[in-house]
Short mmCIF file of C-alpha atoms in Angstrom, two decimals:
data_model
loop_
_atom_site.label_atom_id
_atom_site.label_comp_id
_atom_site.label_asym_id
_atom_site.label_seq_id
_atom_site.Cartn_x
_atom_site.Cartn_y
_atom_site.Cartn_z
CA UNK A 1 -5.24 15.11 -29.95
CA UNK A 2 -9.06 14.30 -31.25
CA UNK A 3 -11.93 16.24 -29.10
CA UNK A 4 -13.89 14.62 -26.42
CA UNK A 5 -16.54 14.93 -29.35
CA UNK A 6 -14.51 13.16 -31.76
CA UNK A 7 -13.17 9.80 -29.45
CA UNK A 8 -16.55 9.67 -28.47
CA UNK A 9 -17.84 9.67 -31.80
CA UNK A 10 -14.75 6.94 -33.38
CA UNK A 11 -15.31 4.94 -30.58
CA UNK A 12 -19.04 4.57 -31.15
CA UNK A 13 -17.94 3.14 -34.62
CA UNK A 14 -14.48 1.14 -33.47
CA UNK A 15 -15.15 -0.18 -30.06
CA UNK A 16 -17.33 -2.86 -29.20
CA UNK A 17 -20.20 -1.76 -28.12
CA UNK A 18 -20.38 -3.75 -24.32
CA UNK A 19 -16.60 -2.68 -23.86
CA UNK A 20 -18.36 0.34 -21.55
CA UNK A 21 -17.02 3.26 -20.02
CA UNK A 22 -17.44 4.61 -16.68
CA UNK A 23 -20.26 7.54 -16.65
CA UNK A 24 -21.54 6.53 -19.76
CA UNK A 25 -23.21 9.37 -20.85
CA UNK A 26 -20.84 11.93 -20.25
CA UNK A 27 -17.85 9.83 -19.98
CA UNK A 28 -14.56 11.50 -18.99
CA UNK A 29 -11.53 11.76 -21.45
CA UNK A 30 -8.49 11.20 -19.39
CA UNK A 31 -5.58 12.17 -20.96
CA UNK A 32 -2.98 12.12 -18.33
CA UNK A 33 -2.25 11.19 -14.26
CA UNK A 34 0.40 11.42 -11.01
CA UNK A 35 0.25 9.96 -8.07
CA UNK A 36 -3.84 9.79 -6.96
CA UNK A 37 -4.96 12.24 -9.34
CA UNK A 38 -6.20 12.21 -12.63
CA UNK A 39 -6.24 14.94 -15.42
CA UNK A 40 -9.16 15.63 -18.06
CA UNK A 41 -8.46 17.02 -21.97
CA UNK A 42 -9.23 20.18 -19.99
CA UNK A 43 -6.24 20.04 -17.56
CA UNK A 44 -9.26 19.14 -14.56
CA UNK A 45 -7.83 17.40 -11.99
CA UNK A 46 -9.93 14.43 -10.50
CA UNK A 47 -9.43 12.85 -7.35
CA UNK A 48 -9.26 8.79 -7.73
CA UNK A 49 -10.74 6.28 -5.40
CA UNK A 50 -10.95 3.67 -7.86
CA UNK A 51 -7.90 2.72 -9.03
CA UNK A 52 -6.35 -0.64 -7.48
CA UNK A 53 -3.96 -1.25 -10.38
CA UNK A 54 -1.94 2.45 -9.65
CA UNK A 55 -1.09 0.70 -6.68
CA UNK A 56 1.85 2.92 -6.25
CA UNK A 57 0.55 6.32 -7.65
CA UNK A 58 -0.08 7.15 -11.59
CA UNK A 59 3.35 7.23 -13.55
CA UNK A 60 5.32 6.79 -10.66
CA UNK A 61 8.46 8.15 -11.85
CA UNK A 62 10.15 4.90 -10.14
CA UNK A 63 7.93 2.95 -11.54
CA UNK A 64 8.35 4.80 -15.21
CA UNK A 65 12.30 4.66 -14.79
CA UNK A 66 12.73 1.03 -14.64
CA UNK A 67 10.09 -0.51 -17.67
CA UNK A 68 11.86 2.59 -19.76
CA UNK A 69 15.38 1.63 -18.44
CA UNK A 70 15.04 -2.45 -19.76
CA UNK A 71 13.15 -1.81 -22.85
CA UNK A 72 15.94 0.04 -24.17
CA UNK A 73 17.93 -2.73 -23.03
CA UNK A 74 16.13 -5.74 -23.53
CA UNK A 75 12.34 -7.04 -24.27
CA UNK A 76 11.64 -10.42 -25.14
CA UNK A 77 9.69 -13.58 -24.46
CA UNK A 78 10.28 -15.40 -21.39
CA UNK A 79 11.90 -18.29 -22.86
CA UNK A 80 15.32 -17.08 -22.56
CA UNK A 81 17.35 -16.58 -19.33
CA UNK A 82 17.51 -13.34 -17.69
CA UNK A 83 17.28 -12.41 -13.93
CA UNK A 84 14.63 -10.10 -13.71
CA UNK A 85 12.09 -12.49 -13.35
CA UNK A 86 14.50 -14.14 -10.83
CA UNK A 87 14.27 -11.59 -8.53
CA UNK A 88 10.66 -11.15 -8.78
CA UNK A 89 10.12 -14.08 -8.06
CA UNK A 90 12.39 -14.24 -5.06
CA UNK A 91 10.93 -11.04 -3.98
CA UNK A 92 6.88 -12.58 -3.85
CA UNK A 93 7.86 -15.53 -2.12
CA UNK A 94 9.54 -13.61 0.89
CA UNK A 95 6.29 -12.51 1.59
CA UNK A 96 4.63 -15.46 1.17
CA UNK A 97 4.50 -18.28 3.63
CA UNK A 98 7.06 -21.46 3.29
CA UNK A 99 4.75 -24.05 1.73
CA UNK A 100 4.23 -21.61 -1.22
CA UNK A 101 7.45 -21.65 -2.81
CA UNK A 102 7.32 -22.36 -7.21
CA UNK A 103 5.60 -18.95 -9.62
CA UNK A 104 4.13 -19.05 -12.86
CA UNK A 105 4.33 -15.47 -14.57
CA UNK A 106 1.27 -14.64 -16.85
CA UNK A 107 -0.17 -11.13 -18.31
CA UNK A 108 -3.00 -10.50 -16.15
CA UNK A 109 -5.47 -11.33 -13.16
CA UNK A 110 -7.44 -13.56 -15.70
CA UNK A 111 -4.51 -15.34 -16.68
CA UNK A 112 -3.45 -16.32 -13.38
CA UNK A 113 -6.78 -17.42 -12.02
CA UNK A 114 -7.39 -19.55 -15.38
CA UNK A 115 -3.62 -21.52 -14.26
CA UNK A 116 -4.87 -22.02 -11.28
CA UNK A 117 -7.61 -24.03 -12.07
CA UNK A 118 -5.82 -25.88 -14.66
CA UNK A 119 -3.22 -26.44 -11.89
CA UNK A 120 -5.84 -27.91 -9.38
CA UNK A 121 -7.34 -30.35 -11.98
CA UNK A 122 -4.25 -31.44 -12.78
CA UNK A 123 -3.40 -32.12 -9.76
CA UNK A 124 -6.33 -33.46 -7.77
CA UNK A 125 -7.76 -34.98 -10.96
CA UNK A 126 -11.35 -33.50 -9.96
CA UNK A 127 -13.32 -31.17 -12.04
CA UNK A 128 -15.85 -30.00 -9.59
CA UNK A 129 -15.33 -26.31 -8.11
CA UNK A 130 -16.97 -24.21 -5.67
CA UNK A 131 -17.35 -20.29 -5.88
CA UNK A 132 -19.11 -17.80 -3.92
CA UNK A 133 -22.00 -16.26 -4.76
CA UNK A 134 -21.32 -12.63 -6.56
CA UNK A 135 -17.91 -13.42 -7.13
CA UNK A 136 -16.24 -12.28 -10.11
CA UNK A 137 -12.74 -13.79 -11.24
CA UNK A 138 -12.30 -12.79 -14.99
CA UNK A 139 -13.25 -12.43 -18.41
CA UNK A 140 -11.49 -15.79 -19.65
CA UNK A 141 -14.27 -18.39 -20.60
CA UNK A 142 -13.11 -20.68 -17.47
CA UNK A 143 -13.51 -17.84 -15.73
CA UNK A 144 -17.42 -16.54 -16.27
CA UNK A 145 -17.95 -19.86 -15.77
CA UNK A 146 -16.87 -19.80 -11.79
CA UNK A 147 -17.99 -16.01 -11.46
CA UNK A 148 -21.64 -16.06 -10.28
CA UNK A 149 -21.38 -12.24 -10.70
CA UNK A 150 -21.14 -12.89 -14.78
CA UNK A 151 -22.74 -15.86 -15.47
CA UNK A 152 -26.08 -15.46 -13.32
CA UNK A 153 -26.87 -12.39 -15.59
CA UNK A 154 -29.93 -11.71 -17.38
CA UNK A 155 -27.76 -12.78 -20.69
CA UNK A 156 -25.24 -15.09 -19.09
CA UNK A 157 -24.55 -18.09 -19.68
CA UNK A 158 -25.99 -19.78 -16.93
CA UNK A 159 -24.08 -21.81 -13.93
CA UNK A 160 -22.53 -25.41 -15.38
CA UNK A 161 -23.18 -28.64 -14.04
CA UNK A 162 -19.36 -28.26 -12.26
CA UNK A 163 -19.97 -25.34 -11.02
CA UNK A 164 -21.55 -24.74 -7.11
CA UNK A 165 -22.27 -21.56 -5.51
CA UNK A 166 -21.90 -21.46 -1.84
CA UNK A 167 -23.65 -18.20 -0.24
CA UNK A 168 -21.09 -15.43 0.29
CA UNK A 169 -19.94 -14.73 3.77
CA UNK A 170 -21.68 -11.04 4.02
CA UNK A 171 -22.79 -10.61 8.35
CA UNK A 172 -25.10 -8.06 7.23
CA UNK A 173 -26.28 -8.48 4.23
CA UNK A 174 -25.70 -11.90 3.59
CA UNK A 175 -27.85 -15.06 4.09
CA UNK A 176 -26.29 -15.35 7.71
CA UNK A 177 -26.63 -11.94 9.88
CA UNK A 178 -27.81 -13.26 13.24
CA UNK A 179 -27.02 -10.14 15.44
CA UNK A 180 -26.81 -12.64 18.90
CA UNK A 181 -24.03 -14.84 17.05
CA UNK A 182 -20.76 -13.69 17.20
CA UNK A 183 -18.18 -13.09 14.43
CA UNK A 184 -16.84 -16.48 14.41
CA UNK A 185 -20.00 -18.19 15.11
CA UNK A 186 -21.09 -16.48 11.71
CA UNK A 187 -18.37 -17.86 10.03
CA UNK A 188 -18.79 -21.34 11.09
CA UNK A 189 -22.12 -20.71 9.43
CA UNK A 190 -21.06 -19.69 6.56
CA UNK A 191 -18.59 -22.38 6.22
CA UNK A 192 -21.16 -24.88 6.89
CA UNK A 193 -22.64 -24.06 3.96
CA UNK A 194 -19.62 -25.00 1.98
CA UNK A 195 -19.05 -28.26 4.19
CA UNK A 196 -22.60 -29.19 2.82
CA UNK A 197 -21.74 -29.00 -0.94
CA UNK A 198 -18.58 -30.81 -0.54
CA UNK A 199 -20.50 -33.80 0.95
CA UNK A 200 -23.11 -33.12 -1.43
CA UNK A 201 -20.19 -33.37 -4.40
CA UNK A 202 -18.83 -36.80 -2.41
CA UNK A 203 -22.12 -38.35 -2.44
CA UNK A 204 -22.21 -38.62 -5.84
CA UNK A 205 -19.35 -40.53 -6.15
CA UNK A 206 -16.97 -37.45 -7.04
CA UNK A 207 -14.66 -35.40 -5.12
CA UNK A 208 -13.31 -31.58 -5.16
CA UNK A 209 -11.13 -29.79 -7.71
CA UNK A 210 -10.80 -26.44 -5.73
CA UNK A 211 -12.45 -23.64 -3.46
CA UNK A 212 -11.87 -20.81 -4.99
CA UNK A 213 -12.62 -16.72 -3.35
CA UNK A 214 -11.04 -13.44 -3.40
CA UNK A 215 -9.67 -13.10 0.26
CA UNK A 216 -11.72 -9.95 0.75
CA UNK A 217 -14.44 -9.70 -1.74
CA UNK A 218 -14.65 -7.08 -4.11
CA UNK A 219 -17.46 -6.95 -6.92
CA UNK A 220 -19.49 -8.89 -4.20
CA UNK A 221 -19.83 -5.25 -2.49
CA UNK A 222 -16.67 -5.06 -0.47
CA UNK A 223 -17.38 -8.08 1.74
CA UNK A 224 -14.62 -8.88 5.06
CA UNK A 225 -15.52 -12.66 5.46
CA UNK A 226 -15.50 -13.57 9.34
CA UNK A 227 -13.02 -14.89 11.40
CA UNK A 228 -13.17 -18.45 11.29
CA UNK A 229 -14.66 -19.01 7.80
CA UNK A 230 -11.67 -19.67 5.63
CA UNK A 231 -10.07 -21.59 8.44
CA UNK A 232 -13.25 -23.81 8.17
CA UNK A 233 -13.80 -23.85 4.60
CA UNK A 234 -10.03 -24.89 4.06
CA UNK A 235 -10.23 -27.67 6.01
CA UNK A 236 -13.64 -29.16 4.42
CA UNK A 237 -12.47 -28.54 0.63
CA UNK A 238 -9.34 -29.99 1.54
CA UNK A 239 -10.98 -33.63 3.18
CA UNK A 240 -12.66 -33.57 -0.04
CA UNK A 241 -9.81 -33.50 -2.28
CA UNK A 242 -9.48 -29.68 -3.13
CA UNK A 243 -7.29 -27.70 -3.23
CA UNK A 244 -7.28 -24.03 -2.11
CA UNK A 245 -7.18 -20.87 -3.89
CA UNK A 246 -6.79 -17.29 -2.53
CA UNK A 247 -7.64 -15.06 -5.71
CA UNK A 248 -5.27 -11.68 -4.37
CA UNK A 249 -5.55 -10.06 -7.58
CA UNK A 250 -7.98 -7.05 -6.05
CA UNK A 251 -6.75 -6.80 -2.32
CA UNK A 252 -2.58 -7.91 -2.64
CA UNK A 253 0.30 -6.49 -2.44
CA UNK A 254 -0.31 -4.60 0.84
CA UNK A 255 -3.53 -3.00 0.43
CA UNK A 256 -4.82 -3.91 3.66
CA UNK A 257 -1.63 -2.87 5.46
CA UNK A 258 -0.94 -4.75 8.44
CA UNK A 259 0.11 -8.50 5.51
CA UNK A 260 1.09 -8.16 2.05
CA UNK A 261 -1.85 -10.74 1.56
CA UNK A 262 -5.33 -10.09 2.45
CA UNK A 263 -5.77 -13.96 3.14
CA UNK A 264 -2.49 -13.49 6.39
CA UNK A 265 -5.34 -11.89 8.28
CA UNK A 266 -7.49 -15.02 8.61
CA UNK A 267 -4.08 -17.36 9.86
CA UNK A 268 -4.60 -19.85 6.39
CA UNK A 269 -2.38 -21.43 4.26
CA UNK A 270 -3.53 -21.67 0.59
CA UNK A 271 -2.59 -24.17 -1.83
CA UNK A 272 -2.12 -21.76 -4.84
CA UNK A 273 -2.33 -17.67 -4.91
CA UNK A 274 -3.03 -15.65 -7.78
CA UNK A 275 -2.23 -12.04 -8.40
CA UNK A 276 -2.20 -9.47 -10.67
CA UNK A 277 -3.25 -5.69 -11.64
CA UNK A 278 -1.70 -4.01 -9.06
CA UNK A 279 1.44 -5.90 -9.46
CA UNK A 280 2.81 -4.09 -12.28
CA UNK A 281 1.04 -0.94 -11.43
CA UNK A 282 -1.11 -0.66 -14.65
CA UNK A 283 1.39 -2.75 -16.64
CA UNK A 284 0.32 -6.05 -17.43
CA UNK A 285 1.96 -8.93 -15.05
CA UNK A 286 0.72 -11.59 -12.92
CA UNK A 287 1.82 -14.46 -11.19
CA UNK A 288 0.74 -17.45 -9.66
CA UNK A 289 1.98 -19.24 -6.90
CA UNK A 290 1.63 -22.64 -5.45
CA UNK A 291 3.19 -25.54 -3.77
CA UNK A 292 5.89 -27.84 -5.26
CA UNK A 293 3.58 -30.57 -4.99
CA UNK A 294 1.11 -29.12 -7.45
CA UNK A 295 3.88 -28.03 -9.82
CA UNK A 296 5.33 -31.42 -10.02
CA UNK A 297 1.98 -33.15 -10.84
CA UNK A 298 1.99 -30.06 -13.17
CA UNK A 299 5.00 -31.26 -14.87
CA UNK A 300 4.33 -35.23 -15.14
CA UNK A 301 1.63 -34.21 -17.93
CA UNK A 302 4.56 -33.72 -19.96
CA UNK A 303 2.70 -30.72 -21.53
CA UNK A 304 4.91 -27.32 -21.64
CA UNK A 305 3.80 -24.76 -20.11
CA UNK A 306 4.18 -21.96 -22.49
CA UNK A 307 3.39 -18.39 -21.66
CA UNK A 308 4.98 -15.89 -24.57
CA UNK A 309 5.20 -12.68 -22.31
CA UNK A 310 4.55 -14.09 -19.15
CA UNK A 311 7.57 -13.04 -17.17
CA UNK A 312 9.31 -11.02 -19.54
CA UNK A 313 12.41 -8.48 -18.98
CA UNK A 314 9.99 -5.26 -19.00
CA UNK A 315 7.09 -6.18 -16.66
CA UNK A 316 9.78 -8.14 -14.28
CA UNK A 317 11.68 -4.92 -13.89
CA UNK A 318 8.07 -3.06 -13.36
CA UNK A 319 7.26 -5.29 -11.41
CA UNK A 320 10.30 -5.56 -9.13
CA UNK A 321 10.04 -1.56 -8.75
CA UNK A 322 6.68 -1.91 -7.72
CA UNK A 323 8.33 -3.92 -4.89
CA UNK A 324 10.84 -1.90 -3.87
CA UNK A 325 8.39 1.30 -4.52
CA UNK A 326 6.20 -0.27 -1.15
CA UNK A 327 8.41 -0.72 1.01
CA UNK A 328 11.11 2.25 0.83
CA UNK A 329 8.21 4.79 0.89
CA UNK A 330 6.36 2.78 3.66
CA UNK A 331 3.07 2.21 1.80
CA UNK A 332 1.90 -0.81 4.09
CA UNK A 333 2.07 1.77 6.85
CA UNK A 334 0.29 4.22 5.18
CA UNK A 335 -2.24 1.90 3.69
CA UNK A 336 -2.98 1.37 7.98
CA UNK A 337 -2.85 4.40 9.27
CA UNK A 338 -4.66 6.21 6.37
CA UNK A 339 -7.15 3.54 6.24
CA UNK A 340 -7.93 3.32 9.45
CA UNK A 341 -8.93 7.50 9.31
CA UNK A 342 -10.91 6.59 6.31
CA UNK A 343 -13.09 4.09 8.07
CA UNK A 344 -12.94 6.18 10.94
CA UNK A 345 -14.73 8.97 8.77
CA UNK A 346 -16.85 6.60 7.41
CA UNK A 347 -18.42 5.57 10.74
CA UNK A 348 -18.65 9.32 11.57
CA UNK A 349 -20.53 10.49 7.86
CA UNK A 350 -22.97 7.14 9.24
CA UNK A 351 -23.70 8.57 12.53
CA UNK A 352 -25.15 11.81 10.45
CA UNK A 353 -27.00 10.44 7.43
CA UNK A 354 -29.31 7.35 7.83
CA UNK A 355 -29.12 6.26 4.31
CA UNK A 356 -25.84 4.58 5.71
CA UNK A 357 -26.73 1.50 6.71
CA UNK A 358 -22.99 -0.44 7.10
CA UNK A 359 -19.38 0.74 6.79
CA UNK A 360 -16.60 -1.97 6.73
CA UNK A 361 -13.13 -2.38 5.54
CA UNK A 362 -9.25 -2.93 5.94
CA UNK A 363 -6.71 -0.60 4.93
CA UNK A 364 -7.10 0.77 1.71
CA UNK A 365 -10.08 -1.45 1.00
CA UNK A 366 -13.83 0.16 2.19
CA UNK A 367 -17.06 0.00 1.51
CA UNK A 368 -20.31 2.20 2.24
CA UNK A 369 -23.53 0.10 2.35
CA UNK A 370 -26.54 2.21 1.70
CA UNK A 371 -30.22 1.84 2.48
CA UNK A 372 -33.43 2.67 2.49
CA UNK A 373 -34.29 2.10 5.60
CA UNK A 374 -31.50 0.37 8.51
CA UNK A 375 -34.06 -1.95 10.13
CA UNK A 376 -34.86 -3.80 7.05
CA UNK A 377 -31.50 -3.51 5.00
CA UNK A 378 -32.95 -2.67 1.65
CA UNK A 379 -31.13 -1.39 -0.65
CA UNK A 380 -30.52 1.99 -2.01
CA UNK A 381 -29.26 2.08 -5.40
CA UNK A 382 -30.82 5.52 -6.31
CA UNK A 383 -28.66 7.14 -3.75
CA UNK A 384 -26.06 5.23 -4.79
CA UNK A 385 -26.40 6.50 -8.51
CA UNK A 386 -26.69 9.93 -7.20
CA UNK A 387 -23.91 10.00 -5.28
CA UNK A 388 -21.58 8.68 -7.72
CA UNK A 389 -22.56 10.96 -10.18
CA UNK A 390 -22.36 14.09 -7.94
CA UNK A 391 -18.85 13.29 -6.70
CA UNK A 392 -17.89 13.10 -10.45
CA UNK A 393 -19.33 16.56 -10.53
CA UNK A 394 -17.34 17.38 -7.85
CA UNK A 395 -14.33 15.97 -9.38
CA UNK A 396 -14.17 12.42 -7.16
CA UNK A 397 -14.01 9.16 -8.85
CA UNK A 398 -15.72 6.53 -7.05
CA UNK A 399 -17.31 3.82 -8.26
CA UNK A 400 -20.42 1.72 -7.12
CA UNK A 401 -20.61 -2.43 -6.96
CA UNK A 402 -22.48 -5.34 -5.11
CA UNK A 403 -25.33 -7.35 -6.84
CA UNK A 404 -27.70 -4.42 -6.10
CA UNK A 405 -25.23 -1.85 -6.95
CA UNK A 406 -25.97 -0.26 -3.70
CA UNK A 407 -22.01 -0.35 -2.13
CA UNK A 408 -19.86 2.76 -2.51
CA UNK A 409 -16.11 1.65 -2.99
CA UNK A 410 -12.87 3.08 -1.87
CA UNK A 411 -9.61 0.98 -3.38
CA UNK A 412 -7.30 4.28 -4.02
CA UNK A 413 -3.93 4.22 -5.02
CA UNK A 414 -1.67 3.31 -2.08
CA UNK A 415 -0.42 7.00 -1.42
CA UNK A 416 -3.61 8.36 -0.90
CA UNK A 417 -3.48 10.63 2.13
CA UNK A 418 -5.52 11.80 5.29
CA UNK A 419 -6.06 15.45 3.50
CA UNK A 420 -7.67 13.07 0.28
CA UNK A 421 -9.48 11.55 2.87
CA UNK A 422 -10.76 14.38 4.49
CA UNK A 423 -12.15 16.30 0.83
CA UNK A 424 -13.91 12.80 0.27
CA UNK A 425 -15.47 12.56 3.58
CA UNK A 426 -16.73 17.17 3.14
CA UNK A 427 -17.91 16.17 -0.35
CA UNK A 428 -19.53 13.06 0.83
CA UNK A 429 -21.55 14.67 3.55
CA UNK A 430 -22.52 17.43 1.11
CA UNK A 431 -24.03 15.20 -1.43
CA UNK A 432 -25.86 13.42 0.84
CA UNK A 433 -27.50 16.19 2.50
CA UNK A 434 -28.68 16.90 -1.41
CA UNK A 435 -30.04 13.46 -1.90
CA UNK A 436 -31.82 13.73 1.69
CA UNK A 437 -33.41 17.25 0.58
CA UNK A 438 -33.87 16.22 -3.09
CA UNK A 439 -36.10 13.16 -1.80
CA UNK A 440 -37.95 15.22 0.57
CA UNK A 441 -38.85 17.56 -1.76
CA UNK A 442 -40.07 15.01 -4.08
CA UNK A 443 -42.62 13.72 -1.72
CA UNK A 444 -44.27 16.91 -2.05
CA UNK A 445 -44.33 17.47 -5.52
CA UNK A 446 -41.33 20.25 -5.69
CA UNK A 447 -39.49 19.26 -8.72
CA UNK A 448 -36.29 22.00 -7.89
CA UNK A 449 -34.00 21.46 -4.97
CA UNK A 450 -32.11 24.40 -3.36
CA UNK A 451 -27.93 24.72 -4.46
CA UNK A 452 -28.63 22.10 -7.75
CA UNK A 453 -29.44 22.48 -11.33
CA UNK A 454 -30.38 20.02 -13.81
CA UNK A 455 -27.44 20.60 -16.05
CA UNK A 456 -25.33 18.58 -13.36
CA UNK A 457 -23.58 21.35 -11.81
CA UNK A 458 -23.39 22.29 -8.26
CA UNK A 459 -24.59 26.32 -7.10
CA UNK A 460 -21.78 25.50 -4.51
CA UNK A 461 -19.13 27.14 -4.11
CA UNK A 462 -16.91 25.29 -1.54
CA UNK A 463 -15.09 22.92 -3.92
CA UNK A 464 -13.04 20.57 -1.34
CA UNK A 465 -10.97 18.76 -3.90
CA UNK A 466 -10.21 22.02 -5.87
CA UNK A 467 -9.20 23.76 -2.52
CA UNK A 468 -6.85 20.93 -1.87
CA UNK A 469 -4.78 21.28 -5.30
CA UNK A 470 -4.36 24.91 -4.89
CA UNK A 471 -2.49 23.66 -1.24
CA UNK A 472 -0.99 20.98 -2.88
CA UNK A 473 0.20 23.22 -6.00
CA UNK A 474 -0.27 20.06 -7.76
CA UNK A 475 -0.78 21.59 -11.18
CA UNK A 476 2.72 22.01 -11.23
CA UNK A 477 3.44 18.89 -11.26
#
C-alpha cells in the first residue's frame, strides 16, 4: 500500500484537480470500514456522520455476500432476462403508492434525475422547469443546469432561460419566517411563490415541464419544508401542465423512519421518484419510478431506452439485500427512535451554547444551524469550520453545507446507535466550549487558548469516541 505521502503526492499529478477531498489539507486516507466506523492507514477508527450511501453499515457482510454470490454467477448488461431486477423492482413498488407502478434502473442519483426530466418533456411536451433555490440534483449537464446550488456559483454557468428558481421553503432562514404564522400558513407562502412562476410561465404563452425538489433538502442546509407546501405546489405545477418530481436520492429508503419516502410525510402523490446512493449501499444503482401514463408517452417516441448496466444481475442482487437488510434488522425503527434522541440532544447542546441558533430534522436526517447572534440569524461559518475540523481531530466525521456553509449535518449510516449519539453530542459540547473561549480570548488580544495547540491536537484527555471502541471492542472486528 503507497503512504499517505505518496497518494497524496500521485493524486496531485493524476486526479483532476476540482475532484476535492474532504479536509483538504490534511485529508484522511481511508483504507477500510464496518458498520458506522471508518478506519485510517493507521488502523484509527473514525466515527461517520456523513455517509448516506452506507445506508446499511460499511461492508455489510449481507450486503457483501450477495454482489459476491452473483458475480461469480452472473454479470451482464441488462438486456437479457434475469429476475433479479424483477424482484427489485417488485420490492420498490410495495413501498410506493399505487399510481407509481413502471421503474427504470440506471447507475446513479444523476442518472435517475436526468430520466426524469427527459420523461416529463416527453410527456407533457413542455420544456420549462422549476427548482428551488440551493438545490443541488447532480453533476450531469441537465442537471447543473436545474441545481441553483451549482450553477449560481462564482464560475457557473449561470441559470438558463428554462430554468426558474422558486425561494426554498426554509421557516427560519428562508425568505418566509414570520414567527405569528403558523407552519402551514408558511407553507402556503412558500407555495405561493411557486403558484406565481407557473402563471408567470402561462402568460407567456407556455406551460410547465416539471417541479422538481428533494423531499427534505439536503445541500440547501438540511431544510424540512412545511406542512402544506408540497400539497400546494403539486397542485399549481400540475394545473399548469407539470408534472411532479420527488428527487429521494438523499433522504429514501427509510431514513426518516416513520415512510420509506421522505415525500409520505407530507400526504402527496408524485408523478415520478428518483433514487439512488443509498440504494445499493455504496454500489452504484438507481431507479426511477413513475406512472404508466408517462411511460407509455415514453414509449410512443419509438426511441429505445437503452441503459448498459442499468439494472444488471450484481447491483439488483445488492440492491435487493439492501432491502431485505432494512427490514429484518428493523432499521426504520431505529432510524425513529435513534433519531429522535439525536434531535433530542441537539435541542439540549442548544439550550447551553448560543452559537446554536436552529436544530431540525427527521430520523436519521439533522441539521445544526449556527449563528452569530439568534436575534438576527447571521450566520456562523467560522464556528462551523472550527467545529468540523475539531471533531475530525477528535475522530468524528461530519460535514458542513447550506449556501453559507453555516449547517452542521448528521445523515449516518442507518445503524448508528444512541451510545454514537451520545460521544457526538460530549464531543460536540466540548468543542464548542473551545470556540466560545477561543473567541473570547481573541477579543482581548490572547493569541493561546487553554487545552489547544496549534498543531491541531487536543491537551484533552477524555476521548469519547475512543472510550466507546474500547466498550465496543470494535477493533476486533
Amino acid at each position: 500500500m503507497l503512504s499517505k505521502q505518496e497518494s497524496i503526492d500521485l493524486r496531485g499529478k493524476l486526479i483532476g484537480e476540482s475532484c476535492q477531498l474532504f479536509f483538504r489539507k490534511n485529508p484522511l486516507k481511508i483504507v477500510r470500514a464496518n458498520a458506522q466506523y471508518m478506519y485510517d492507514e493507521k488502523d484509527d477508527a473514525y466515527l461517520d456522520c456523513i455517509n448516506n450511501v452506507a445506508h446499511v453499515g460499511h461492508c455489510h457482510p449481507a450486503v457483501v455476500k450477495a454482489g459476491c454470490d452473483q458475480m461469480s454467477v452472473l454479470n451482464t448488461n441488462n438486456r437479457f432476462l434475469h429476475d433479479n431486477i424483477l424482484l427489485c423492482a417488485q420490492k420498490i413498488l410495495s413501498t410506493l403508492p399505487e399510481n407509481l407502478s413502471v421503474c427504470y434502473f440506471v447507475n446513479s442519483g444523476s442518472e435517475a434525475n436526468d430520466l426524469a426530466l427527459r420523461l416529463a418533456q416527453i410527456h407533457t411536451g413542455n420544456k420549462d422547469v422549476i427548482a428551488l433555490e440551493h438545490a443541488y440534483h447532480g453533476h450531469l449537464t441537465s442537471l447543473i443546469d436545474i441545481s441553483h446550488y451549482k450553477f449560481d456559483l462564482p464560475g457557473g454557468v449561470g441559470r438558463k432561460d428554462h430554468v426558474h428558481v422558486a425561494p426554498i421553503p426554509d421557516t427560519y432562514r428562508g425568505k418566509h419566517r414570520d414567527s405569528n404564522k403558523s407552519e402551514e400558513e408558511l407553507g402556503s407562502m412558500y407555495a405561493e411563490e411557486v403558484r406565481a412562476i407557473c402563471n408567470k410561465i402561462q402568460e407567456k404563452g407556455k406551460g410547465v415541464c416539471a417541479f422538481i425538489a428533494e423531499s427534505l433538502i439536503s445541500c440547501g442546509g438540511q431544510v424540512i419544508p412545511p406542512n402544506q407546501y408540497f400539497n400546494e405546489v403539486y397542485d399549481a405545477v400540475r394545473a399548469s401542465g407539470g408534472v411532479c418530481i420527488a428527487d429521494e436520492v438523499q433522504v429514501g429508503f427509510g431514513r426518516i423512519g416513520k415512510h420509506w419516502w421522505a415525500f409520505q410525510q407530507y400526504d402527496v402523490y408524485p408523478d415520478i421518484v428518483t433514487m439512488g446512493k443509498p440504494m445499493g449501499n455504496g454500489h452504484p444503482v438507481a431507479c426511477v419510478v413513475t406512472t404508466k401514463e408517462i411511460s407509455e408517452s415514453f414509449n410512443k417516441t419509438g426511441v429505445e431506452y437503452f441503459n448498459t448496466y442499468g439494472g444488471n444481475p450484481v447491483s439488483c442482487a445488492i440492491a435487493n439485500a439492501v432491502f431485505d437488510t432494512i427490514e429484518t434488522e428493523n432499521l426504520r425503527e431505529n432510524a425513529v427512535v435513534v433519531g429522535e434522541y439525536l434531535l433530542d440532544n441537539c435541542q439540549i447542546l442548544s439550550r447551553k451554547h448560543k452559537v446554536i441558533g436552529d436544530v431540525r430534522g427527521v430520523g436519521l436526517f439533522v441539521g445544526i444551524d449556527l449563528v452569530k447572534d439568534r436575534e438576527t440569524r447571521e450566520p456562523n461559518p467560522k464556528c462551523a469550520k472550527f467545529v468540523h475540523q475539531r471533531m475530525r481531530e477528535e475522530h468524528i466525521l461530519i460535514t458542513i453545507d447550506g449556501p453559507h456553509s453555516n449547517i452542521i449535518k448528521f445523515k449516518p449510516p442507518m445503524v448508528f446507535t444512541k451510545e454514537n449519539v451520545d460521544a457526538v453530542m460530549s464531543t460536540l459540547d466540548r468543542v464548542f466550549k473551545e470556540y466560545r473561549e477561543k473567541s473570547e480570548l481573541f477579543e482581548v488580544n490572547t493569541t493561546r487558548m487553554p487545552g489547544y495547540v496549534t498543531d491541531g491536537k487536543s491537551t484533552k484527555e477524555h476521548r469519547p469516541i475512543k472510550a466507546l471502541l474500547e466498550r465496543s471492542n470494535i477493533k476486533s472486528i
